[in-house]
Amino acid sequence: MARVHYAEIIASIASKSAGPGTRANIDEFTETTSRAIEVVGGAAKGKAIIVLNPAEPPLMMRDTVYVLSDEASQDDIEASINEMAEAVQAYVPGYRLKQRVQFEVIPQDKPVNLPGVGQFSGLKTAVWLEVEGAAHYLPAYAGNLDIMTSSALATAEKMAQSLARKAGEAA
C-alpha cells in the first residue's frame, strides 16, 4: 500500500492485569514488539511502549498506533484497517476501533525530525484501539490477556484444521 518509514504502538493496560511475568519481561516485550513491527509489519523503524495504568477502577486495554508512511490513498488505508479489525473481532470479540482512523499530511516544506530516522514528510496515520476481555475467566479489563489467549486458540484451531485436511488427503 505504502512504504512505512516509522511505526509505533503505545499499549496501555490495567496494572492489575500485569502479573509478575509481564512485569519481569517488559523490556523483552518492547524489544520483540518493536522488531516485529519492522520484520512482520515492514516498517523501516518500529517502536513499542507499554504503560501500566494504575487507575481504579481498572481501564480497558487501549492501544494507540502511529504510522509515518509515503503518501497513499487514505480511503484505502482506512478500509484496510477496518477489514483487519473485523478479522481480529472474529476471534477477539472485544477488539474494536475506538474512533475513525485519523490522517495528517506532513508537507515536504515542513518535515518532522525522527530521531534515528531523519527528516520525514508524507502521511501520518493514527489508530486508536480498545480490547475488552470476554470476562469468561479473567476480568473484562484484562484485554491484553484475552487477546493472547484468543489468538492462541484461533491459531491452534487453524493448525488442527490443517492437520485434519492433510490427514484426509493422505487417506
Coordinates of C-alpha atoms in Angstrom, one line a residue:
M1 CA 0.0 0.0 0.0
A2 CA 2.7 2.5 1.0
R3 CA 6.3 2.3 2.3
V4 CA 6.3 2.7 6.1
H5 CA 9.2 4.7 7.5
Y6 CA 8.2 4.5 11.1
A7 CA 5.5 2.8 13.2
E8 CA 4.9 2.7 16.9
I9 CA 2.4 1.2 19.3
I10 CA 1.7 2.5 22.8
A11 CA -0.1 -0.2 24.7
S12 CA -1.9 0.9 27.9
I13 CA -3.0 -1.9 30.1
A14 CA -4.5 -2.0 33.6
S15 CA -1.7 -2.6 36.1
K16 CA -3.9 -5.2 37.8
S17 CA -3.8 -7.3 34.5
A18 CA 0.0 -7.3 34.6
G19 CA 1.3 -10.1 36.7
P20 CA 4.9 -10.8 37.7
G21 CA 5.7 -12.4 34.3
T22 CA 4.6 -9.3 32.4
R23 CA 6.4 -7.0 34.8
A24 CA 9.6 -9.0 34.6
N25 CA 9.5 -9.1 30.8
I26 CA 8.6 -5.5 29.8
D27 CA 12.0 -4.9 28.2
E28 CA 11.6 -8.1 26.2
F29 CA 8.1 -7.2 25.2
T30 CA 9.1 -3.8 23.9
E31 CA 12.2 -5.1 22.0
T32 CA 10.3 -8.1 20.5
T33 CA 7.3 -6.0 19.5
S34 CA 9.5 -3.2 18.1
R35 CA 11.3 -5.9 16.0
A36 CA 8.0 -7.4 14.9
I37 CA 6.8 -4.0 13.7
E38 CA 9.8 -4.0 11.4
V39 CA 10.1 -7.6 10.3
V40 CA 6.4 -8.6 10.2
G41 CA 4.9 -5.2 9.7
G42 CA 7.5 -3.9 7.2
A43 CA 8.4 -0.6 8.9
A44 CA 11.9 0.7 8.4
K45 CA 11.9 1.6 12.2
G46 CA 9.5 0.3 14.8
K47 CA 8.9 1.2 18.4
A48 CA 6.7 -0.3 21.2
I49 CA 5.8 1.3 24.5
I50 CA 3.9 -0.3 27.3
V51 CA 2.1 1.7 30.0
L52 CA 0.9 0.0 33.2
N53 CA -2.1 2.2 34.2
P54 CA -2.9 2.0 38.0
A55 CA -6.3 3.7 37.6
E56 CA -9.2 2.5 39.8
P57 CA -11.4 1.1 38.6
P58 CA -9.1 -0.6 36.1
L59 CA -9.4 0.7 32.5
M60 CA -9.8 -1.5 29.4
M61 CA -6.7 -2.2 27.3
R62 CA -6.1 0.6 24.9
D63 CA -3.5 0.8 22.1
T64 CA -2.5 3.8 20.1
V65 CA -0.8 3.1 16.8
Y66 CA 1.1 5.8 14.8
V67 CA 2.4 5.2 11.3
L68 CA 4.5 7.5 9.1
S69 CA 4.5 6.4 5.5
D70 CA 4.8 7.6 2.0
E71 CA 1.6 9.3 0.8
A72 CA -1.1 6.8 -0.3
S73 CA -4.9 6.7 -0.6
Q74 CA -6.4 7.5 2.8
D75 CA -9.6 5.7 1.9
D76 CA -7.6 2.5 1.0
I77 CA -5.7 2.7 4.3
E78 CA -8.8 3.2 6.3
A79 CA -10.6 0.3 4.5
S80 CA -7.6 -2.0 5.1
I81 CA -7.6 -1.1 8.9
N82 CA -11.3 -1.7 9.2
E83 CA -11.0 -5.0 7.4
M84 CA -8.3 -6.1 9.7
A85 CA -10.2 -5.0 12.8
E86 CA -13.2 -7.1 11.6
A87 CA -10.9 -10.1 11.0
V88 CA -9.5 -9.8 14.6
Q89 CA -13.0 -9.4 16.0
A90 CA -13.8 -12.9 14.6
Y91 CA -11.7 -14.4 17.4
V92 CA -11.4 -11.5 19.8
P93 CA -15.0 -10.1 20.0
G94 CA -13.9 -7.2 22.3
Y95 CA -11.4 -5.8 19.8
R96 CA -12.5 -2.6 18.3
L97 CA -11.5 0.8 16.8
K98 CA -12.3 3.5 19.4
Q99 CA -12.8 6.1 16.7
R100 CA -12.2 6.6 13.0
V101 CA -8.7 6.4 11.6
Q102 CA -7.1 9.9 11.5
F103 CA -4.7 11.2 8.9
E104 CA -2.3 14.2 8.7
V105 CA -0.2 15.1 5.7
I106 CA 3.2 16.3 6.7
P107 CA 4.3 18.5 3.8
Q108 CA 7.8 18.4 2.3
D109 CA 8.4 22.0 3.2
K110 CA 7.7 21.3 6.9
P111 CA 9.2 17.9 7.6
V112 CA 9.4 16.4 11.1
N113 CA 12.6 15.1 12.5
L114 CA 12.6 11.4 13.7
P115 CA 15.5 10.5 16.0
G116 CA 17.3 7.7 14.4
V117 CA 15.4 8.0 11.1
G118 CA 15.9 11.6 10.0
Q119 CA 13.6 14.1 8.3
F120 CA 10.2 12.8 7.3
S121 CA 7.4 14.2 5.1
G122 CA 4.5 12.1 4.0
L123 CA 1.4 10.7 5.7
K124 CA 0.9 10.2 9.4
T125 CA -1.8 7.7 10.3
A126 CA -3.2 7.4 13.8
V127 CA -5.3 4.4 15.0
W128 CA -6.9 4.1 18.5
L129 CA -7.9 0.6 19.6
E130 CA -9.6 -0.9 22.7
V131 CA -9.6 -4.6 23.7
E132 CA -12.3 -5.6 26.2
G133 CA -11.8 -9.1 27.6
A134 CA -14.6 -11.6 27.3
A135 CA -14.6 -11.9 31.1
H136 CA -15.1 -15.7 31.0
Y137 CA -12.2 -16.4 33.4
L138 CA -10.4 -13.1 33.5
P139 CA -11.8 -9.6 34.2
A140 CA -13.1 -7.6 31.3
Y141 CA -10.3 -5.0 31.7
A142 CA -7.7 -7.8 31.0
G143 CA -8.0 -7.4 27.2
N144 CA -4.2 -7.8 27.0
L145 CA -4.5 -11.4 28.3
D146 CA -7.7 -12.1 26.4
I147 CA -6.2 -11.2 23.0
M148 CA -3.3 -13.5 23.6
T149 CA -5.4 -16.5 24.7
S150 CA -7.9 -15.9 22.0
S151 CA -5.2 -15.6 19.3
A152 CA -3.5 -18.8 20.6
L153 CA -6.9 -20.6 20.4
A154 CA -7.6 -19.4 16.9
T155 CA -4.0 -20.4 15.8
A156 CA -4.4 -23.9 17.4
E157 CA -7.8 -24.3 15.6
K158 CA -6.3 -23.4 12.3
M159 CA -3.4 -25.8 12.8
A160 CA -5.8 -28.6 13.8
Q161 CA -7.9 -27.9 10.6
S162 CA -4.8 -28.0 8.5
L163 CA -3.6 -31.3 10.1
A164 CA -7.1 -32.8 9.6
R165 CA -7.2 -31.7 6.0
K166 CA -3.7 -33.3 5.4
A167 CA -4.8 -36.5 7.1
G168 CA -7.9 -36.6 4.9
E169 CA -5.9 -36.1 1.8
A170 CA -3.5 -38.9 2.8
A171 CA -6.3 -41.4 3.4

